[in-house]
Amino acid sequence: MDFMDNFNDEAGKTNFNGGQYRVMQVVLREKFVGKGSKNFTEIEEICNQQYAQGYRLHTFAQSTAASAGFGGGDRTVCNLVFERMM
């Protein structure tokens, strides 16, 4: 069995042993005063909730995007992929 045998063209996903995934996105908001993000603990809470439901953090990626809204500043977008533990 090679890699391409696990590829499902219709869904556009790889299927190894019937794996299940959840994808979540968190936008970190800057503190009005000081450094850091005011909702950084949200990522920890999400990870703990998903673990309690049988998922583990598989992939974490972040990117920064400029914001033209009130107060401007950059926003950090975190993408989290959780994998079902077998």
mmCIF file of C-alpha atoms in Angstrom:
data_model
loop_
_atom_site.group_PDB
_atom_site.id
_atom_site.type_symbol
_atom_site.label_atom_id
_atom_site.label_comp_id
_atom_site.label_asym_id
_atom_site.label_seq_id
_atom_site.Cartn_x
_atom_site.Cartn_y
_atom_site.Cartn_z
ATOM 1 C CA MET A 1 0.000 0.000 0.000
ATOM 2 C CA ASP A 2 1.482 3.360 -0.951
ATOM 3 C CA PHE A 3 0.533 6.902 0.021
ATOM 4 C CA MET A 4 -1.800 7.458 -2.932
ATOM 5 C CA ASP A 5 -3.926 4.468 -1.898
ATOM 6 C CA ASN A 6 -4.970 6.505 1.162
ATOM 7 C CA PHE A 7 -6.011 9.589 -0.797
ATOM 8 C CA ASN A 8 -9.710 10.283 -1.204
ATOM 9 C CA ASP A 9 -10.164 12.514 -4.276
ATOM 10 C CA GLU A 10 -13.771 13.385 -3.444
ATOM 11 C CA ALA A 11 -13.108 14.682 0.040
ATOM 12 C CA GLY A 12 -9.606 15.982 -0.679
ATOM 13 C CA LYS A 13 -8.319 14.419 2.516
ATOM 14 C CA THR A 14 -6.016 11.577 3.378
ATOM 15 C CA ASN A 15 -7.591 8.735 5.313
ATOM 16 C CA PHE A 16 -5.254 6.712 7.502
ATOM 17 C CA ASN A 17 -7.054 4.201 9.700
ATOM 18 C CA GLY A 18 -10.277 6.204 9.629
ATOM 19 C CA GLY A 19 -8.714 9.229 11.371
ATOM 20 C CA GLN A 20 -10.898 12.119 12.422
ATOM 21 C CA TYR A 21 -9.766 15.719 12.685
ATOM 22 C CA ARG A 22 -11.093 19.001 14.006
ATOM 23 C CA VAL A 23 -9.815 22.343 12.767
ATOM 24 C CA MET A 24 -10.187 25.485 14.844
ATOM 25 C CA GLN A 25 -9.019 29.045 14.443
ATOM 26 C CA VAL A 26 -8.267 31.569 17.182
ATOM 27 C CA VAL A 27 -7.558 35.244 16.529
ATOM 28 C CA LEU A 28 -5.356 36.649 19.268
ATOM 29 C CA ARG A 29 -6.259 40.185 20.309
ATOM 30 C CA GLU A 30 -3.611 42.566 21.507
ATOM 31 C CA LYS A 31 -3.843 44.119 24.935
ATOM 32 C CA PHE A 32 -4.795 47.781 24.773
ATOM 33 C CA VAL A 33 -1.907 48.599 27.107
ATOM 34 C CA GLY A 34 1.274 46.555 27.345
ATOM 35 C CA LYS A 35 2.513 43.639 25.327
ATOM 36 C CA GLY A 36 1.067 40.252 24.578
ATOM 37 C CA SER A 37 -2.397 38.984 23.817
ATOM 38 C CA LYS A 38 -5.325 39.292 26.146
ATOM 39 C CA ASN A 39 -6.934 36.007 25.063
ATOM 40 C CA PHE A 40 -3.843 33.791 24.785
ATOM 41 C CA THR A 41 -5.219 31.466 27.479
ATOM 42 C CA GLU A 42 -8.082 30.689 25.073
ATOM 43 C CA ILE A 43 -5.708 28.389 23.157
ATOM 44 C CA GLU A 44 -4.894 26.465 26.330
ATOM 45 C CA GLU A 45 -8.587 26.112 27.173
ATOM 46 C CA ILE A 46 -9.402 24.851 23.665
ATOM 47 C CA CYS A 47 -6.564 22.296 23.840
ATOM 48 C CA ASN A 48 -7.764 21.024 27.223
ATOM 49 C CA GLN A 49 -11.393 20.796 26.016
ATOM 50 C CA GLN A 50 -10.410 18.869 22.897
ATOM 51 C CA TYR A 51 -8.189 16.507 24.894
ATOM 52 C CA ALA A 52 -11.097 15.771 27.227
ATOM 53 C CA GLN A 53 -13.147 14.834 24.126
ATOM 54 C CA GLY A 54 -10.480 12.430 22.865
ATOM 55 C CA TYR A 55 -8.499 14.703 20.523
ATOM 56 C CA ARG A 56 -4.842 15.706 20.645
ATOM 57 C CA LEU A 57 -3.173 18.710 19.058
ATOM 58 C CA HIS A 58 -1.745 17.556 15.738
ATOM 59 C CA THR A 59 -0.706 20.826 14.072
ATOM 60 C CA PHE A 60 -0.393 24.436 15.186
ATOM 61 C CA ALA A 61 0.244 27.222 12.679
ATOM 62 C CA GLN A 62 0.136 30.955 13.082
ATOM 63 C CA SER A 63 0.179 33.934 10.780
ATOM 64 C CA THR A 64 0.008 37.676 11.241
ATOM 65 C CA ALA A 65 -2.392 39.951 9.410
ATOM 66 C CA ALA A 66 -2.622 43.731 9.506
ATOM 67 C CA SER A 67 -5.859 45.186 10.818
ATOM 68 C CA ALA A 68 -7.298 48.444 9.515
ATOM 69 C CA GLY A 69 -10.026 48.565 12.160
ATOM 70 C CA PHE A 70 -10.247 50.779 15.244
ATOM 71 C CA GLY A 71 -6.863 50.872 16.926
ATOM 72 C CA GLY A 72 -5.161 49.202 13.951
ATOM 73 C CA GLY A 73 -2.322 46.885 14.874
ATOM 74 C CA ASP A 74 -1.583 43.363 13.794
ATOM 75 C CA ARG A 75 -3.665 40.314 14.544
ATOM 76 C CA THR A 76 -2.187 36.887 15.064
ATOM 77 C CA VAL A 77 -4.296 34.091 13.621
ATOM 78 C CA CYS A 78 -3.692 30.625 15.087
ATOM 79 C CA ASN A 79 -4.894 27.520 13.268
ATOM 80 C CA LEU A 80 -5.140 24.361 15.335
ATOM 81 C CA VAL A 81 -5.693 20.874 13.938
ATOM 82 C CA PHE A 82 -6.747 18.211 16.429
ATOM 83 C CA GLU A 83 -6.539 14.485 15.697
ATOM 84 C CA ARG A 84 -8.800 11.892 17.263
ATOM 85 C CA MET A 85 -6.826 9.578 19.558
ATOM 86 C CA MET A 86 -7.474 5.931 18.806
#
